[in-house]
Coordinates of C-alpha atoms in Angstrom, one line a residue:
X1 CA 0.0 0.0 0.0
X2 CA 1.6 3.2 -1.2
X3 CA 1.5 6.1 1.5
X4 CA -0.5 8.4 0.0
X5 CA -3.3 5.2 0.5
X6 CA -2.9 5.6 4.5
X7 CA -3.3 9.5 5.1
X8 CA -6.3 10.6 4.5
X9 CA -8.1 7.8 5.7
X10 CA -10.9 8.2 3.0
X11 CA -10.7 8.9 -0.5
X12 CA -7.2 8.1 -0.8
X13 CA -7.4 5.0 1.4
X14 CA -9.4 3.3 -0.5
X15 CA -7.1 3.3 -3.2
X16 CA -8.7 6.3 -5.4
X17 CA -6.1 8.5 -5.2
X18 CA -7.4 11.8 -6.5
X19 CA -6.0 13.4 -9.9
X20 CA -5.3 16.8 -9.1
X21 CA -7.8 18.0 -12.1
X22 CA -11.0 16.0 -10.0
X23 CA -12.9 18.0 -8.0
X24 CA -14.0 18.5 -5.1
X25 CA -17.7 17.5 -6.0
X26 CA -16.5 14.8 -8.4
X27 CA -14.5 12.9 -5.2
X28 CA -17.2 13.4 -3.0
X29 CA -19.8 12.1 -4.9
X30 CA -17.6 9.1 -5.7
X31 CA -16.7 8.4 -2.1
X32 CA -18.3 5.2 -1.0
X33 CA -19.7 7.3 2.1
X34 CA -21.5 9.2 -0.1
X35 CA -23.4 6.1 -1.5
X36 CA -24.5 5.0 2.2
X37 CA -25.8 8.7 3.1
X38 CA -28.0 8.5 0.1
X39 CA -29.3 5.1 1.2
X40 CA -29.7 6.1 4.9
X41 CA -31.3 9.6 3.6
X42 CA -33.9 7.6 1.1
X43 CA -34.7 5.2 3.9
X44 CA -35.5 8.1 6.3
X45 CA -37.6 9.4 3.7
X46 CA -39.5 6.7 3.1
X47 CA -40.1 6.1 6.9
X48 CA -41.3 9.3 7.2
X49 CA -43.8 8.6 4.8
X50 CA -44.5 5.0 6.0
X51 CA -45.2 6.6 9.9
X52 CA -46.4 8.8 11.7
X53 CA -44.3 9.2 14.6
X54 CA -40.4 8.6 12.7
X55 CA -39.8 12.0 12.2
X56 CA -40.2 12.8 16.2
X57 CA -37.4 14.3 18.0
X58 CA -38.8 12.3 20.4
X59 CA -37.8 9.3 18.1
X60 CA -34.5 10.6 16.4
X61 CA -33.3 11.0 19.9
X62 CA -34.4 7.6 21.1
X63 CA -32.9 6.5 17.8
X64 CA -29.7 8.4 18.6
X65 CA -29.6 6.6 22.0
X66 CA -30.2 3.5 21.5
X67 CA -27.2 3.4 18.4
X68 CA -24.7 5.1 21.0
X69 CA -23.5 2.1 22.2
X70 CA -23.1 -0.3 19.0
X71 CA -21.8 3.0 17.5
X72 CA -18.6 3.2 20.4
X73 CA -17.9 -0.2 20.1
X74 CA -17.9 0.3 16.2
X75 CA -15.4 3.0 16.0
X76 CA -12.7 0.2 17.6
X77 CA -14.1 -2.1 15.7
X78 CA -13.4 0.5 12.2
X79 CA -9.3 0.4 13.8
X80 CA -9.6 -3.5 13.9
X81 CA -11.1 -3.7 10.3
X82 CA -8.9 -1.5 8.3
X83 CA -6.0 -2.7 10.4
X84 CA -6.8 -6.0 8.1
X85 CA -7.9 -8.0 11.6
X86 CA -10.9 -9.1 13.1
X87 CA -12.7 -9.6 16.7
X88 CA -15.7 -11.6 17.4
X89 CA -14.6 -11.0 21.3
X90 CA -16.4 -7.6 21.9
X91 CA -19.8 -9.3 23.1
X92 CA -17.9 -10.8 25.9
X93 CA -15.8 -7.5 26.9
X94 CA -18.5 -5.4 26.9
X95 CA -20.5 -8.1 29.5
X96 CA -17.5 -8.7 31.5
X97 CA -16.5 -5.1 31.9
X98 CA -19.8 -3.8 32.6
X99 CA -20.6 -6.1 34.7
X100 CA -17.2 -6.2 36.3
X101 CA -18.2 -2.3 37.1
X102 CA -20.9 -2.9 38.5
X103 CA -19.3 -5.1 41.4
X104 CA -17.1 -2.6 42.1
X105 CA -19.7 0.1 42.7
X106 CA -21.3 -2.7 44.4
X107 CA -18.5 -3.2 46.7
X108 CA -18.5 0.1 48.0
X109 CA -15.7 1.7 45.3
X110 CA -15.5 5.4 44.2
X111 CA -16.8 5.6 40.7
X112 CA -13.6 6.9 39.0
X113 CA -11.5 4.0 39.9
X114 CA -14.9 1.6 39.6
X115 CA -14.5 3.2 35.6
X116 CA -10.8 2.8 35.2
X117 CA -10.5 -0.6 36.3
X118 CA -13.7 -1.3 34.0
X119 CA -11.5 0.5 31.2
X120 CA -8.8 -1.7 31.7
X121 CA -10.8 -5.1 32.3
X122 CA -11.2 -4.1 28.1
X123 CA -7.4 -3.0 27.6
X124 CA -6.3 -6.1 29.0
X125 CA -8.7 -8.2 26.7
X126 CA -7.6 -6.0 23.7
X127 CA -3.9 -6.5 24.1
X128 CA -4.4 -10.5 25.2
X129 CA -6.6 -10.5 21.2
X130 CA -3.4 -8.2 19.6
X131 CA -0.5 -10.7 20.9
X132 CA -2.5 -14.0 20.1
X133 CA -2.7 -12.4 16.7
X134 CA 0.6 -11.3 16.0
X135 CA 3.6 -12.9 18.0
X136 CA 1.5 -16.1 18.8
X137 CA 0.8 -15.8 14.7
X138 CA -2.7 -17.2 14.6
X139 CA -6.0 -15.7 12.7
X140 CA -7.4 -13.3 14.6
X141 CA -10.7 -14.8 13.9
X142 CA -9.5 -18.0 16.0
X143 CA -7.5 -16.2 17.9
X144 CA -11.1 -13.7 19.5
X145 CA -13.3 -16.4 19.2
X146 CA -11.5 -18.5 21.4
X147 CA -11.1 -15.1 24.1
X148 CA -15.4 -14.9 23.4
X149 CA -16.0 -18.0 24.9
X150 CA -13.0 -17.5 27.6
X151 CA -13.8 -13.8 28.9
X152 CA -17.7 -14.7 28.3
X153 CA -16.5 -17.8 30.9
X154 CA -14.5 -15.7 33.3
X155 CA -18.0 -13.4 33.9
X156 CA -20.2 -16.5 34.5
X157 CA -17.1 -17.6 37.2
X158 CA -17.0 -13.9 39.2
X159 CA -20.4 -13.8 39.1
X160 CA -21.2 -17.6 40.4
X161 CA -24.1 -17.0 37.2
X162 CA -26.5 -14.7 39.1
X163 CA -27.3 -11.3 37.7
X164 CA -25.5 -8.8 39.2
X165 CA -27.9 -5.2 39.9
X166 CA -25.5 -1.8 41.3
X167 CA -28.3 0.1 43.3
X168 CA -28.2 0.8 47.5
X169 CA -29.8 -2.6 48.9
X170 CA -26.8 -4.3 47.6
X171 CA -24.0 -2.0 49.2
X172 CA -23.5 0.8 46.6
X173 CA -23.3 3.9 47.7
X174 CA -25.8 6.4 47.1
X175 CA -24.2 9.7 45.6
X176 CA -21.9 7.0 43.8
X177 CA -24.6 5.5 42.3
X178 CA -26.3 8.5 41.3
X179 CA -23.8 9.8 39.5
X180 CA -23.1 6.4 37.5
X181 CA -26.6 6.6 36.8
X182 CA -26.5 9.8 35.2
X183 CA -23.8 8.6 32.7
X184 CA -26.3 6.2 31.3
X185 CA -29.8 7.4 31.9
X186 CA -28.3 11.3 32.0
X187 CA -29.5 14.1 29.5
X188 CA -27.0 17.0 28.5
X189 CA -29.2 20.2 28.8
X190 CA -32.2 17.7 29.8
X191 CA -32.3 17.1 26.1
X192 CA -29.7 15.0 24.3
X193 CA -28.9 12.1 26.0
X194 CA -25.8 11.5 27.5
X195 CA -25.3 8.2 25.9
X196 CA -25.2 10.3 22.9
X197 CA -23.0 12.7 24.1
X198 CA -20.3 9.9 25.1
X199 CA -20.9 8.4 21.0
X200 CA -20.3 11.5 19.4
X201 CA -17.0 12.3 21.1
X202 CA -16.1 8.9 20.5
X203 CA -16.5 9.1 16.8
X204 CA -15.1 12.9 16.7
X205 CA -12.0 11.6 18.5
X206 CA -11.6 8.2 16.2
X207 CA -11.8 10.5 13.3
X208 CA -9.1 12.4 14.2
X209 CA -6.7 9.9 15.3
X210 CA -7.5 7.5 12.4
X211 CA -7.3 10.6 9.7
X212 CA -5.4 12.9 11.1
X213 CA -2.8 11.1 13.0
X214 CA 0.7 9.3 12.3
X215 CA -0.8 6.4 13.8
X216 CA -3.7 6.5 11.8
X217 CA -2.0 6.0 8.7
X218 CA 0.1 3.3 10.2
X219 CA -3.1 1.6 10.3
X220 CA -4.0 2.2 6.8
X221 CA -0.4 0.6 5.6
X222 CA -0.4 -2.0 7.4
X223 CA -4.1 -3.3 6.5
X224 CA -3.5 -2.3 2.9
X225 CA 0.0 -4.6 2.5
X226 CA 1.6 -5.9 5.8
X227 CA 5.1 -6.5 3.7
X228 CA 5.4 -2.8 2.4
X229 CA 4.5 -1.3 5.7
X230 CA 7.2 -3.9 7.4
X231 CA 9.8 -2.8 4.5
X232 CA 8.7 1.3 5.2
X233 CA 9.5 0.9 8.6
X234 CA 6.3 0.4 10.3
X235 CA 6.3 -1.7 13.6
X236 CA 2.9 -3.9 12.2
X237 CA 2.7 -6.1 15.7
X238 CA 2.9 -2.7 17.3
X239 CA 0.1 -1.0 15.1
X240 CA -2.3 -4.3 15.1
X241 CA -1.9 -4.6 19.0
X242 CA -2.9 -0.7 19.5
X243 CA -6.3 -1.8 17.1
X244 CA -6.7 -4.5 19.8
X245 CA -6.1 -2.5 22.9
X246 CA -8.8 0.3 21.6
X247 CA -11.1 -2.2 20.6
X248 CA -11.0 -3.6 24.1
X249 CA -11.3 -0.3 25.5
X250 CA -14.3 1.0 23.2
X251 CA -16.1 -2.5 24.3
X252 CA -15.5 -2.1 27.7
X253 CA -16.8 1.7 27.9
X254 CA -20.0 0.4 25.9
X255 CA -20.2 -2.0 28.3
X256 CA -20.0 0.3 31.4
X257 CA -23.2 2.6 29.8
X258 CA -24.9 -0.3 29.4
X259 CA -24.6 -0.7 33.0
X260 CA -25.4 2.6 33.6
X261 CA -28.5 2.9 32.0
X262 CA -29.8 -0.3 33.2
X263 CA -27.7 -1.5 36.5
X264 CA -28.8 -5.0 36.2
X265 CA -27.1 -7.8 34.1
X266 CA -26.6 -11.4 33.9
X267 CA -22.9 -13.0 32.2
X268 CA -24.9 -15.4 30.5
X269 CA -26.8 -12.9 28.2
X270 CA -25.3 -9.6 28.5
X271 CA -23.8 -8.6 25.2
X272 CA -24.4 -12.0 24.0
X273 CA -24.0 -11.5 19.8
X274 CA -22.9 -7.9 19.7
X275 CA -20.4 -8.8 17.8
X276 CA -22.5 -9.3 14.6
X277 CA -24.3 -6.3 15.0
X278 CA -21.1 -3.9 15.7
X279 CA -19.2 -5.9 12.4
X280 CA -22.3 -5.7 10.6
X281 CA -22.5 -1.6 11.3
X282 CA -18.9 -0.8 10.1
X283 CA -19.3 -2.9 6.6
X284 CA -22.3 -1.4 5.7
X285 CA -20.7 2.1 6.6
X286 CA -17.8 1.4 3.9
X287 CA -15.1 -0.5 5.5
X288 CA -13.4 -3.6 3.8
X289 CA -13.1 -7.3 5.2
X290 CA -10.1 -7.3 3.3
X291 CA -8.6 -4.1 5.6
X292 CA -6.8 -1.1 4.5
X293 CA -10.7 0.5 3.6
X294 CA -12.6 2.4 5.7
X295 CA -13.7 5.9 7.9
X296 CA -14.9 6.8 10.8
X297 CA -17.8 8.8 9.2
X298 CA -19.0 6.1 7.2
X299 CA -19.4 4.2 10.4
X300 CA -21.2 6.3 12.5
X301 CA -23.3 6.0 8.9
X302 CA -23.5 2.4 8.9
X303 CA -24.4 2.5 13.0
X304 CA -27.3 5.0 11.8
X305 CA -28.6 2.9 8.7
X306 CA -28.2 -0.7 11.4
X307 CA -30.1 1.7 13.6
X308 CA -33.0 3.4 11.7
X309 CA -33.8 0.0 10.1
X310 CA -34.7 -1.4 13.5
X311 CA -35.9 1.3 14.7
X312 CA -38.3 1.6 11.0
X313 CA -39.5 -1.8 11.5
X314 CA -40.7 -1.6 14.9
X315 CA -42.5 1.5 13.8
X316 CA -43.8 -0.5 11.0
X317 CA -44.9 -3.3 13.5
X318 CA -42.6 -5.6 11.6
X319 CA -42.2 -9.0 13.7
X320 CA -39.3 -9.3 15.6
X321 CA -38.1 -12.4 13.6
X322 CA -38.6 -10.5 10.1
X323 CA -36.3 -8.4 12.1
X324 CA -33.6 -10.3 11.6
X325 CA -34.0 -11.7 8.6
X326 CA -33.9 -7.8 7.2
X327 CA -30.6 -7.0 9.3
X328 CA -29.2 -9.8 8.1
X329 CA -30.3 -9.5 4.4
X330 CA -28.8 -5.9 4.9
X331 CA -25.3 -7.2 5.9
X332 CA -25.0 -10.1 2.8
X333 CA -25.8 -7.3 0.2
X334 CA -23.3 -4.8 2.4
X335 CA -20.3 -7.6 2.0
X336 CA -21.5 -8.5 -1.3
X337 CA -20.9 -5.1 -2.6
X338 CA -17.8 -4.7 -0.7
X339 CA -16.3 -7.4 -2.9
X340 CA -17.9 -6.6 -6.0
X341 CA -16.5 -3.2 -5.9
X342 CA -12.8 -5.1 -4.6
X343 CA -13.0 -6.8 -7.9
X344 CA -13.8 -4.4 -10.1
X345 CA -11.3 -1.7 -8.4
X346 CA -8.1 -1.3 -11.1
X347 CA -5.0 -2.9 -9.7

């Protein structure tokens, strides 16, 4: 991958390297992102039309809410992906460190080191994924699945099975628990909530580090050819790990809000298929299987389209099992196109 493929982390990343005569226009309308606002904007149209109530700020904010946390864990999961790695794992972090939380509060701790520890329950996890994938040299898709079923384990063990619920009968402190409370079930303003609030600086923050940053571009290279970022100089086990280790972290804050906004969880169900859902979000936003492709915006598009379309069919009074056949139609086209386009790309 050449290095003007890794900068900007969009256009040129995907291996459209602008001529100087294109413009502006011509490259934006070109961009893949471009192609997933128009089919989140005709969707929203047609709900619109299709309901009553879609078009409710009441509803775009409930929509916006209940997207925030598949959309934090999808902005680690966009440094995983174009990274050229993978990790089915994040169901099972964002259980384990919410509910690991959770006990903490529960055991009288002061939130901020309650979150920290939480934090690093993920980090841990993320760097465990990053060295089985590199220096231990298998796939990262063995390599997480086997940590889903281990980490998914190790919550069932410190929780003896039973559901574990952070309020005052069961030792947590009460201005503690307020406050925890407020991160999840909070609004900013007593409008937007705060769920939202912790999404969009998530996504504001990945864009900047994954566009804007040396390390960003590292990324790119090393997803879009491991060998010519190895012979540029580029520390790949270093880079990939780093994907891990955010990915771990993004899980575990998702996790944490989860606990938040509902303080009551059980191991055995809590986060249980995430993964799907948080893969699902950053394919259809733009990002490649293959690695080296994909942005942060087009994410946060992908988490809206995963989002809307749920939200849409519940509106609609769509069954919950056509549900899924819908999201998961959705994904197979996503990929499909994803490949098509691979194929068709020159060189």
């Amino acid at each position: 991958m050449s290095d003007e493929a890794g900068m900007s982390g969009g256009f040129k990343a995907e291996g459209r390297a602008p001529h100087p005569k294109v413009s502006v226009a011509t490259r934006i309308l070109t961009a893949k992102e471009t192609g997933v606002l128009l089919a989140l904007i005709v969707m929203c149209a047609f709900l619109a039309l299709a309901t009553e109530s879609f078009l409710t700020t009441t509803n775009l904010l409930n929509v916006g809410r209940q997207v925030s946390l598949l959309g934090i864990m999808a902005v680690g999961m966009t440094f995983v992906l174009v990274a050229g790695e993978i990790d089915l794992s994040v169901g099972s972090t964002y259980a384990l460190a919410g509910l690991g939380t959770g006990m903490l509060i529960v055991a009288g701790w002061a939130l901020a080191p309650a979150l920290v520890a939480g934090l690093l329950i993920g980090a841990a996890i993320g760097l465990v994924n990053g060295f089985l994938s590199t220096y231990g040299r298998l796939p990262s898709l063995i390599a997480t699945l086997g940590m889903l079923s281990i980490v998914r384990g190790t919550a069932l063990l410190i929780t003896g099975g039973q559901p574990v619920t952070v309020n005052e009968r069961n030792g947590a402190d009460a201005e503690v628990l307020a406050t925890f409370e407020f991160l999840g079930q909070g609004y900013l303003f007593g409008i937007v909530p705060m769920q939202l609030v912790f999404f969009a600086a998530v996504a504001a923050l990945g864009w900047l580090v994954l566009a804007r940053t040396a390390f960003g571009f590292r990324v790119f290279a090393v997803g879009g050819s491991t060998k010519a970022a190895r012979v540029s100089g580029i520390y790949v086990n270093g880079v990939k790990i780093w994907a891990f280790v955010i990915m771990g972290v993004m899980a575990a804050l998702a996790g944490i809000l989860s606990m938040a906004f509902l303080p009551s969880g059980q191991a055995g169900r809590t986060g249980l298929g995430l993964e799907l859902d948080v893969i699902a979000a950053v394919v259809v936003g733009g990002a490649s299987l293959a690695g080296g492709i994909g942005t942060i915006p087009g994410t946060v598009l992908g988490v809206l389209i995963i989002g809307v379309l749920r939200n849409g069919l519940v509106l609609m009074g769509v069954s919950p099992f056509m549900q899924e056949v819908m999201i998961g139609l959705v994904i197979i086209i996503a990929v499909a196109i994803d490949k098509w386009s691979m194929r068709s790309r020159p060189g």
